[in-house]
Every structure is written in C-alpha cells, then in structure tokens.
Coordinates of C-alpha atoms in Angstrom, one line a residue:
M29 CA -96.7 42.8 -32.7
G30 CA -93.3 41.1 -33.1
R31 CA -92.3 37.9 -34.8
I32 CA -95.3 35.5 -35.1
F33 CA -94.2 33.2 -37.9
G34 CA -92.2 30.2 -36.7
T35 CA -90.4 27.5 -38.6
D36 CA -93.8 26.2 -39.9
G37 CA -96.2 29.1 -40.2
V38 CA -98.1 30.7 -37.4
R39 CA -99.0 28.3 -34.5
G40 CA -100.4 28.6 -31.0
L41 CA -103.3 27.8 -28.7
A42 CA -106.4 28.2 -30.8
N43 CA -108.8 31.0 -29.7
R44 CA -106.1 32.3 -27.3
D45 CA -102.9 32.8 -29.3
L46 CA -104.4 32.1 -32.7
T47 CA -107.7 33.9 -32.8
A48 CA -110.3 34.4 -35.5
E49 CA -109.3 38.1 -35.6
L50 CA -105.7 37.2 -36.2
A51 CA -106.6 34.7 -38.9
V52 CA -108.6 37.4 -40.7
D53 CA -105.8 39.9 -40.4
L54 CA -103.2 37.4 -41.6
S55 CA -105.2 36.4 -44.6
V56 CA -105.8 40.0 -45.6
A57 CA -102.2 40.9 -45.2
A58 CA -101.1 37.8 -47.1
A59 CA -103.4 38.7 -50.0
H60 CA -102.0 42.2 -50.1
V61 CA -98.3 41.2 -49.9
L62 CA -98.6 38.5 -52.5
G63 CA -100.6 40.7 -54.8
E64 CA -98.1 43.6 -54.6
A65 CA -95.2 41.1 -55.1
G66 CA -96.8 40.2 -58.5
A67 CA -97.9 36.7 -57.4
F68 CA -101.4 37.4 -58.8
A69 CA -100.2 38.5 -62.3
D70 CA -102.7 41.4 -62.3
Q71 CA -105.7 39.1 -62.6
R72 CA -108.5 38.2 -60.1
P73 CA -106.7 36.0 -57.6
T74 CA -107.7 32.5 -56.4
A75 CA -106.9 30.6 -53.2
V76 CA -107.4 27.1 -51.9
V77 CA -108.1 26.6 -48.1
A78 CA -107.7 23.3 -46.3
R79 CA -107.7 22.1 -42.7
D80 CA -107.0 19.1 -40.5
T81 CA -109.6 17.6 -38.3
R82 CA -109.3 19.9 -35.2
A83 CA -112.5 21.4 -33.9
S84 CA -110.9 24.8 -33.9
G85 CA -110.1 24.4 -37.6
E86 CA -113.8 25.0 -38.4
F87 CA -113.9 28.6 -37.0
L88 CA -110.4 29.4 -38.2
E89 CA -111.3 28.2 -41.7
A90 CA -114.2 30.5 -41.7
A91 CA -112.0 33.4 -40.6
V92 CA -109.3 32.7 -43.2
V93 CA -112.0 32.4 -46.0
A94 CA -113.6 35.7 -44.8
G95 CA -110.3 37.5 -44.8
L96 CA -109.3 36.4 -48.2
A97 CA -112.7 37.0 -49.8
S98 CA -112.9 40.5 -48.2
A99 CA -109.5 41.2 -49.9
G100 CA -110.9 40.3 -53.3
V101 CA -109.6 36.7 -53.5
D102 CA -111.9 33.9 -54.8
V103 CA -111.7 31.0 -52.5
H104 CA -112.0 27.2 -53.0
R105 CA -112.6 25.4 -49.7
L106 CA -111.1 21.9 -49.8
G107 CA -112.3 20.8 -46.4
V108 CA -110.2 18.2 -44.5
V109 CA -107.1 17.5 -46.7
P110 CA -103.5 16.6 -45.7
T111 CA -101.0 19.4 -45.8
P112 CA -99.2 17.8 -48.8
G113 CA -102.6 17.5 -50.5
A114 CA -103.3 21.2 -50.0
A115 CA -99.8 21.9 -51.6
Y116 CA -100.5 19.6 -54.5
L117 CA -104.0 21.1 -55.1
T118 CA -102.7 24.6 -55.0
S119 CA -100.6 23.7 -58.0
F120 CA -103.1 21.3 -59.7
L121 CA -105.9 23.9 -59.5
E122 CA -103.6 26.7 -60.6
A123 CA -104.4 28.7 -57.5
D124 CA -102.4 31.8 -56.8
M125 CA -102.0 30.9 -53.1
G126 CA -102.9 28.2 -50.7
V127 CA -103.7 28.1 -46.9
M128 CA -103.4 25.1 -44.6
I129 CA -105.0 25.3 -41.2
S130 CA -103.2 22.8 -38.9
A131 CA -100.8 22.4 -36.0
S132 CA -99.4 19.2 -37.4
H133 CA -98.3 16.9 -34.6
N134 CA -99.2 19.4 -31.8
P135 CA -101.9 18.6 -29.3
M136 CA -105.5 19.2 -30.3
P137 CA -106.0 22.6 -28.5
D138 CA -103.3 24.1 -30.7
N139 CA -103.7 25.1 -34.3
G140 CA -101.8 26.9 -37.0
I141 CA -101.9 28.6 -40.4
K142 CA -99.5 28.0 -43.2
F143 CA -99.5 30.0 -46.4
L144 CA -98.4 28.6 -49.7
A145 CA -97.3 30.4 -52.8
R146 CA -98.4 29.6 -56.3
G147 CA -97.2 26.1 -57.2
G148 CA -97.8 24.9 -53.7
V149 CA -94.4 26.0 -52.1
K150 CA -93.9 27.6 -48.7
L151 CA -93.4 31.3 -48.5
D152 CA -90.0 32.8 -48.4
D153 CA -88.9 34.4 -45.1
D154 CA -89.0 37.9 -46.5
I155 CA -92.7 37.4 -47.6
E156 CA -93.6 36.2 -44.1
A157 CA -91.9 39.2 -42.6
A158 CA -93.8 41.5 -44.9
I159 CA -97.1 39.9 -43.9
E160 CA -96.3 40.5 -40.3
Q161 CA -95.5 44.2 -41.0
R162 CA -98.9 44.6 -42.7
L163 CA -101.1 43.3 -40.0
E164 CA -103.9 45.6 -38.9
E165 CA -103.0 48.3 -41.4
P166 CA -105.7 50.4 -42.9
W167 CA -106.7 49.4 -46.4
D168 CA -109.2 50.1 -49.1
R169 CA -111.8 47.4 -49.1
P170 CA -113.3 46.2 -52.4
T171 CA -117.1 46.3 -52.7
G172 CA -119.7 44.9 -55.0
A173 CA -118.5 42.6 -57.7
D174 CA -114.9 43.1 -56.5
V175 CA -115.3 41.1 -53.3
G176 CA -114.1 37.5 -53.5
R177 CA -116.4 34.6 -54.1
V178 CA -116.4 31.4 -52.0
G179 CA -117.1 27.8 -53.1
D180 CA -116.4 24.2 -52.2
S181 CA -114.1 21.9 -54.2
H182 CA -115.4 18.5 -53.5
A183 CA -113.2 16.7 -56.0
G184 CA -109.9 17.8 -54.5
L185 CA -109.2 14.8 -52.2
G186 CA -109.8 12.4 -55.1
A187 CA -107.4 14.3 -57.4
Y188 CA -104.8 14.1 -54.7
V189 CA -105.2 10.3 -54.2
R190 CA -104.9 9.8 -58.0
H191 CA -101.7 11.8 -58.0
L192 CA -100.3 9.6 -55.2
L193 CA -101.2 6.4 -57.2
D194 CA -99.6 7.8 -60.3
T195 CA -96.2 7.9 -58.5
L196 CA -96.1 4.2 -57.7
P197 CA -93.7 2.0 -59.7
A198 CA -95.4 -1.2 -58.5
R199 CA -98.7 -2.4 -57.2
L200 CA -99.0 -3.5 -53.5
D201 CA -101.0 -6.7 -54.0
G202 CA -100.2 -9.3 -51.3
L203 CA -99.1 -6.7 -48.7
K204 CA -101.0 -6.4 -45.5
V205 CA -100.6 -2.9 -44.1
V206 CA -101.6 -1.2 -40.9
L207 CA -102.2 2.5 -41.1
D208 CA -102.3 4.8 -38.0
C209 CA -104.0 7.9 -39.3
A210 CA -103.7 9.9 -36.0
N211 CA -107.4 10.7 -36.3
G212 CA -106.1 13.4 -38.6
A213 CA -106.2 14.8 -42.1
T214 CA -105.3 11.6 -44.0
H215 CA -107.9 9.3 -42.3
E216 CA -109.6 9.0 -45.7
A217 CA -106.8 9.5 -48.2
A218 CA -104.2 7.0 -46.9
P219 CA -106.5 4.0 -46.6
D220 CA -108.1 4.8 -49.9
A221 CA -104.7 5.1 -51.7
F222 CA -103.3 1.9 -50.2
A223 CA -106.5 -0.1 -51.0
R224 CA -106.6 1.2 -54.6
A225 CA -102.9 0.1 -54.9
G226 CA -103.9 -3.4 -54.0
A227 CA -102.9 -3.7 -50.3
E228 CA -104.9 -5.2 -47.6
V229 CA -105.5 -2.3 -45.3
V230 CA -106.1 -2.2 -41.5
A231 CA -106.8 1.4 -40.6
I232 CA -106.6 2.5 -36.9
H233 CA -107.2 5.9 -35.3
A234 CA -109.1 6.8 -38.4
E235 CA -112.3 8.1 -36.8
P236 CA -111.7 11.8 -36.0
D237 CA -114.2 13.6 -33.8
G238 CA -112.6 17.0 -33.8
L239 CA -111.0 16.4 -30.4
N240 CA -109.0 13.2 -30.7
I241 CA -106.4 14.2 -33.3
N242 CA -102.9 13.0 -32.2
R243 CA -104.3 11.8 -28.9
D244 CA -102.1 8.8 -27.9
C245 CA -101.8 7.9 -31.6
G246 CA -100.0 8.7 -34.8
S247 CA -96.3 9.3 -35.4
T248 CA -95.8 10.6 -31.8
H249 CA -97.3 7.6 -30.1
L250 CA -96.4 4.4 -31.9
G251 CA -97.5 1.9 -29.2
D252 CA -100.8 0.9 -30.7
L253 CA -99.3 0.5 -34.2
Q254 CA -96.5 -1.7 -33.0
R255 CA -98.9 -3.9 -31.1
I256 CA -101.5 -4.2 -33.9
V257 CA -98.9 -4.9 -36.7
V258 CA -97.8 -8.0 -34.7
E259 CA -101.3 -9.1 -33.7
Q260 CA -102.5 -8.8 -37.3
G261 CA -99.5 -10.5 -38.8
A262 CA -99.1 -7.5 -41.1
H263 CA -96.1 -6.9 -43.3
V264 CA -95.6 -3.3 -42.2
G265 CA -97.3 -0.4 -40.4
F266 CA -97.2 3.3 -41.1
A267 CA -98.0 6.2 -38.7
F268 CA -98.9 9.7 -39.8
D269 CA -99.2 12.9 -37.8
G270 CA -102.2 15.2 -37.7
D271 CA -101.7 16.9 -41.1
A272 CA -99.9 13.9 -42.6
D273 CA -96.8 15.6 -43.8
R274 CA -94.7 13.0 -41.9
C275 CA -94.5 9.3 -41.7
L276 CA -92.8 6.7 -39.5
A277 CA -92.9 3.0 -40.0
V278 CA -93.1 -0.2 -38.0
D279 CA -91.6 -3.4 -39.3
Q280 CA -93.2 -6.9 -39.2
N281 CA -91.7 -7.5 -35.8
G282 CA -93.1 -4.3 -34.3
E283 CA -89.8 -2.5 -34.4
V284 CA -89.8 1.3 -35.2
V285 CA -88.3 2.4 -38.4
D286 CA -87.5 6.1 -38.0
G287 CA -87.1 9.0 -40.5
D288 CA -83.3 8.4 -40.9
Q289 CA -83.9 4.8 -41.9
I290 CA -86.7 5.7 -44.2
L291 CA -84.5 8.3 -45.9
A292 CA -81.7 5.8 -46.2
I293 CA -83.9 3.3 -47.9
L294 CA -85.2 5.8 -50.4
A295 CA -81.8 7.3 -51.0
L296 CA -80.3 3.9 -51.9
R297 CA -83.3 3.1 -54.1
G298 CA -82.8 6.5 -55.9
Q299 CA -79.1 5.9 -56.3
R300 CA -79.9 2.4 -57.8
E301 CA -82.5 3.9 -60.2
G302 CA -80.4 6.9 -61.1
S303 CA -83.0 9.3 -59.7
L304 CA -81.0 10.6 -56.8
A305 CA -79.7 13.9 -58.1
Q306 CA -75.9 14.3 -57.7
D307 CA -75.9 11.2 -55.4
T308 CA -76.8 13.6 -52.6
V309 CA -79.5 13.5 -49.8
V310 CA -80.4 16.5 -47.7
A311 CA -80.8 15.9 -43.9
T312 CA -80.8 18.0 -40.8
V313 CA -78.4 18.3 -37.9
M314 CA -80.7 15.9 -35.9
S315 CA -80.0 13.0 -38.2
N316 CA -78.2 10.1 -36.5
V317 CA -74.5 9.6 -37.1
G318 CA -75.4 6.0 -38.2
F319 CA -77.3 7.5 -41.2
T320 CA -74.3 9.6 -42.3
R321 CA -72.0 6.5 -42.0
A322 CA -74.4 4.4 -44.1
M323 CA -74.7 7.0 -46.8
E324 CA -70.9 7.6 -47.0
A325 CA -70.3 3.8 -47.3
A326 CA -72.7 3.8 -50.3
G327 CA -71.0 6.8 -51.9
I328 CA -73.9 9.2 -51.2
T329 CA -73.2 12.7 -49.9
V330 CA -75.2 14.0 -46.9
L331 CA -75.9 17.7 -46.9
R332 CA -77.0 18.9 -43.4
T333 CA -79.3 21.8 -42.7
A334 CA -80.9 23.4 -39.6
V335 CA -83.9 21.6 -38.2
G336 CA -87.1 22.2 -40.0
D337 CA -88.4 20.9 -43.3
R338 CA -88.4 24.4 -44.8
Y339 CA -84.6 24.5 -44.5
V340 CA -84.4 21.0 -46.1
L341 CA -86.6 22.3 -48.9
E342 CA -84.5 25.4 -49.4
A343 CA -81.3 23.4 -49.7
M344 CA -83.0 21.0 -52.1
R345 CA -84.2 23.8 -54.3
E346 CA -80.8 25.7 -54.3
G347 CA -78.8 22.6 -55.1
G348 CA -81.3 20.8 -57.4
Y349 CA -81.5 17.8 -55.1
T350 CA -84.4 15.3 -55.3
L351 CA -84.5 13.8 -51.8
G352 CA -84.3 15.2 -48.3
G353 CA -85.9 14.8 -44.9
E354 CA -85.8 14.7 -41.2
Q355 CA -85.5 12.0 -38.5
S356 CA -89.1 12.9 -37.4
G357 CA -90.4 11.5 -40.6
H358 CA -90.7 14.5 -42.9
V359 CA -89.5 13.1 -46.3
I360 CA -89.5 15.3 -49.3
M361 CA -89.4 13.7 -52.8
S362 CA -89.2 16.7 -55.1
R363 CA -90.1 14.7 -58.2
H364 CA -93.5 14.1 -56.8
A365 CA -94.2 16.8 -54.1
T366 CA -93.3 20.3 -53.0
T367 CA -93.4 19.4 -49.3
G368 CA -93.1 16.4 -47.0
D369 CA -95.9 13.9 -47.7
G370 CA -96.4 11.1 -45.2
T371 CA -98.8 9.1 -47.4
L372 CA -96.5 9.4 -50.4
T373 CA -93.6 8.2 -48.3
A374 CA -95.5 5.2 -47.0
L375 CA -96.6 4.2 -50.5
Q376 CA -93.1 4.5 -51.8
L377 CA -91.7 2.3 -49.0
A378 CA -94.4 -0.3 -49.6
A379 CA -93.6 -0.3 -53.3
E380 CA -89.9 -0.9 -52.5
M381 CA -91.0 -3.9 -50.4
A382 CA -93.2 -5.2 -53.2
E383 CA -90.5 -4.7 -55.9
S384 CA -87.6 -6.1 -53.9
G385 CA -89.4 -8.9 -52.1
R386 CA -87.6 -7.8 -48.9
T387 CA -89.2 -7.2 -45.5
M388 CA -89.2 -3.8 -43.9
S389 CA -86.7 -5.0 -41.3
E390 CA -84.3 -6.1 -44.0
L391 CA -84.7 -2.7 -45.8
A392 CA -84.1 -0.8 -42.5
S393 CA -81.0 -2.7 -41.7
V394 CA -79.0 -0.7 -44.3
M395 CA -78.1 1.6 -41.4
Q396 CA -77.3 1.0 -37.7
R397 CA -78.5 3.8 -35.4
L398 CA -76.1 5.1 -32.7
P399 CA -78.0 5.3 -29.4
Q400 CA -79.6 8.7 -29.3
V401 CA -81.3 10.4 -26.3
L402 CA -83.4 13.6 -26.6
V403 CA -84.4 15.5 -23.5
N404 CA -86.8 18.5 -23.8
V405 CA -86.2 21.2 -21.1
G406 CA -89.1 23.7 -20.8
G407 CA -89.5 27.0 -19.0
V408 CA -86.0 28.3 -20.0
D409 CA -84.5 31.1 -22.0
R410 CA -84.1 29.5 -25.4
A411 CA -81.7 32.1 -26.7
G412 CA -79.2 31.3 -23.9
A413 CA -78.6 27.8 -25.4
A414 CA -76.2 29.3 -27.9
S415 CA -74.6 32.0 -25.7
H416 CA -74.5 31.2 -21.9
E417 CA -70.9 30.6 -20.9
V418 CA -71.5 27.8 -18.4
V419 CA -73.9 26.0 -20.8
L420 CA -71.4 26.2 -23.7
A421 CA -68.5 25.0 -21.4
E422 CA -70.5 22.0 -20.3
V423 CA -71.4 21.1 -23.9
K424 CA -67.7 21.4 -24.8
A425 CA -66.7 19.1 -22.0
A426 CA -69.3 16.5 -23.1
E427 CA -68.1 16.7 -26.7
A428 CA -64.5 16.1 -25.4
R429 CA -65.6 13.1 -23.5
L430 CA -67.3 11.5 -26.5
G431 CA -64.6 12.4 -29.1
D432 CA -65.4 10.8 -32.5
S433 CA -67.7 8.2 -30.9
G434 CA -70.8 10.5 -30.5
R435 CA -72.0 14.1 -30.6
V436 CA -74.0 16.7 -28.6
L437 CA -76.6 19.2 -29.9
L438 CA -78.5 21.8 -28.0
R439 CA -81.3 23.3 -30.0
P440 CA -84.0 25.9 -29.1
S441 CA -87.4 24.6 -30.4
G442 CA -88.8 26.7 -33.2
T443 CA -92.5 25.9 -32.3
E444 CA -92.5 25.3 -28.5
P445 CA -91.0 27.2 -25.4
L446 CA -88.2 24.7 -24.7
V447 CA -84.6 23.7 -25.4
R448 CA -83.9 20.2 -26.9
V449 CA -80.8 18.4 -25.6
M450 CA -79.7 15.6 -28.0
V451 CA -76.8 13.2 -27.3
E452 CA -75.5 10.3 -29.3
A453 CA -73.1 7.9 -27.7
P454 CA -71.8 4.4 -28.0
T455 CA -74.2 3.1 -25.4
S456 CA -77.7 4.2 -24.4
Q457 CA -76.7 4.6 -20.8
E458 CA -73.8 6.9 -21.6
A459 CA -76.1 9.0 -23.9
Q460 CA -78.7 9.2 -21.2
D461 CA -76.2 10.2 -18.5
I462 CA -74.8 13.0 -20.6
A463 CA -78.2 14.2 -21.8
D464 CA -79.5 14.3 -18.2
H465 CA -76.5 16.2 -17.0
L466 CA -76.8 18.8 -19.8
A467 CA -80.5 19.1 -19.3
E468 CA -79.9 19.9 -15.6
V469 CA -77.3 22.5 -16.6
V470 CA -79.8 24.1 -19.0
R471 CA -82.6 24.0 -16.4
T472 CA -80.4 25.6 -13.7
H473 CA -78.7 28.3 -15.8
L474 CA -81.3 29.3 -18.3
A475 CA -84.4 29.3 -16.0
I476 CA -86.8 32.1 -16.7

C-alpha cells in the first residue's frame, strides 16, 4: 500500500482517500501492533476515541470504534474534544491508547486519524511503519466475551477544562478576550475555560454545523478576529484551528501575534521563573530569524528541528526541554501537556498579561520579525526540491544575494502535494521578489 502516515497521522479526503474500510483496518492493525509491543501489559486493553466537528468524523468515529472493539479493545467515546484534550484524557483515564479523528487546519472535506500511545504521546515512526505493514492481514478474531465493549465518557471534556484551569498562575479577572474557535473542537472548552478563569469572553465562530470548520475563520483566517477585537475594545484575541492544537493571537490594536512571538513571550517568562529547562527553547527551521536574535540576546539557546510538532516533541523529550513550538502556533509546554495545546497556550498568554499588567503588543515587542514571505507551489515533484540541480543552484544564488541579512528555505509539505518556498529578507519587497522567482523556478523545473 505504500507510506500512508504523514507528519501528523493519516490524512486525506474523507470517504475517498480516508475511507471507513481504511479506518477499520488501521484501528485493527494499531491494536495488534501495540499489543504485541507490550503496550497493553497483557491485560484487557482500553482506548479513548475523540473527533473534531467535521461531518465525516461521525462515520470515521464509528469505523475506528468498530475496528478497535472487533480487535478486543474496550472503547470510551469522548465525542467532540480538542486533540490536546484527547491526549490528556488518554493519560488521565489510564487508557492504553488514544485515537483523534481530525484534519486539524485542513478544509472540511479532509479528515485524519492520529493514534496516541499510553500517556497521550504520539506513536514512534517504527510503530507507525509496523501498523502500515499489518494492514489487511489475516487475523484471528475474538468472539463472545472477548470482543471489545463500547461506552461514552461524558465527563471527559469537563476533566480537560479543569486540568487547563489548574495550570494557571493567575486569574484573568478584568480581561476582555475574543476567542475564534474555528467552528471546531474547542468551541465549548475554550470559552468555558476562559469564563471560569474570570475573563469576559466574546466567542466567535463557535457554532459548528459539521460543514463550517475552518471556513474563513480560525488560525488560518484571522480577519474576523482582528476586526472584532478592535470593535469590541478587547484586550486580546486568540484564534484556534479545527482541532485546537495551535493558537495565534491578535493584540488590542488588531495586529497579529504569531507563533514565534508567542514562543518568545513564554520562553522569557519561563527563564524568569526558572522553569525553562537548560535555558533552551525548541523551534523549527521555519522560525523567523528575529526570534533567534531575540532569544540569543536574552541568553536563551534555540534548538532547531525539521517542520512538524512531532519533531519538536522528539527533541524536547530527548533533551529534557520544557518549551517548544512552531511559527504556525503549535506550542508545547511539557510541564502541562504532551502535545501542542491552543487553549492552554492562550490561557498562559492571558495569565502573563494579567500578572505583568502589560498589553499583548508590549509583550510581543520582545522580538522584531524579519519580513518573511511564504509561497506554496502545487502540482510539482516534491522530492526534487532537495535534488534538482537547477533548483539548488538558484537557491544558492539567492542565499549569496542575501548573505547574513536573510535566508531561503525550500520545504516539501508533509501533508499536502506542494513545495513551500520561504524567504526572509531586510524588506518585504526583496523577500517577495526572491520568493516569486524561486517559486517560478520550482514550478518550471519540478512540474509533474
């Protein structure tokens, strides 16, 4: 069948690429592989299954539950819960595995399946590879009392919200906050958590109908949030994606605060409090040069990884670091979570505002972003971005032109059929000119 796991689980067009049959087979194979790896400790295994608000999540949830139960796994259905909530509840409920059905920030027709190991952590690459190898294999099916049982866990979302509130160092009384819930998985959890913490909450795009998740809203479409923060005279706004594992912010003036700035704010707070392990923060190659310069000026080391929160997590676990993230808004605080958590990130930022008495614009000013342009080039041979002679020569020429004043990065997408061309330069125009040129080179020489 070939490689089907990407950088963030299995993802594709629901009912075309990601079918009910594949969901069943994946769940059966995952149960077998984890069981044989000793993850179930020779006892009757349990799993939690959650989803975001996509209509396709309903039939995929049914397929995943059927696959797990047919393999002898007892299943707790959590319903609509954010990805970080599913990770937390996998650990909190002492489940042997977890499953999240979501395509994160992707458009509504897509969906995805992510498996979690005991403790709520993502599976290692070798486990995912083993699951792929076991798809559609013959197997001995349990019968009678050995088949898995299925039930609903109605208290899961409340337990997750209580966990979020337990992480707060200060209440949020007096703060007016706008939350763009992307019509997604945190449409209940985020407003509830902020209200319980004392904030005045204005929730937008918090009425999912199964079809409107991520549609012109959330962390990939910040226009509504920027406008409403200013109109409402709010102190800050936060935008989540469909499964709420990422968060971007908008300051009181309607200006965007991206993942690099968020990471910088939290890193400096951690350094001040002594909770930033080894005075190191983990970021990806996409992080702005301005972020690195700000951290170096503060005496904080930046460890860079490949793009993808799984690689950030791996580096954090290997080095014992407590903070990492991506420019896109994935922020991982390992003291409180095993994965990126958009609602947790937003609460921690709001708490820093409440404790310090500073506005979000003042907090975000700790770093100055170098102008950055990102151009996505579709319909091309992704592998050629790292090997085609003409493409590599043009990249080298662009790097020579920029010298130490900027940088160039060509990256094949891990979840979509395209190559991303990223350029940082002293001016926006120069960055745009170089990015457009390189995009045309990629389009011409790597066309399929």
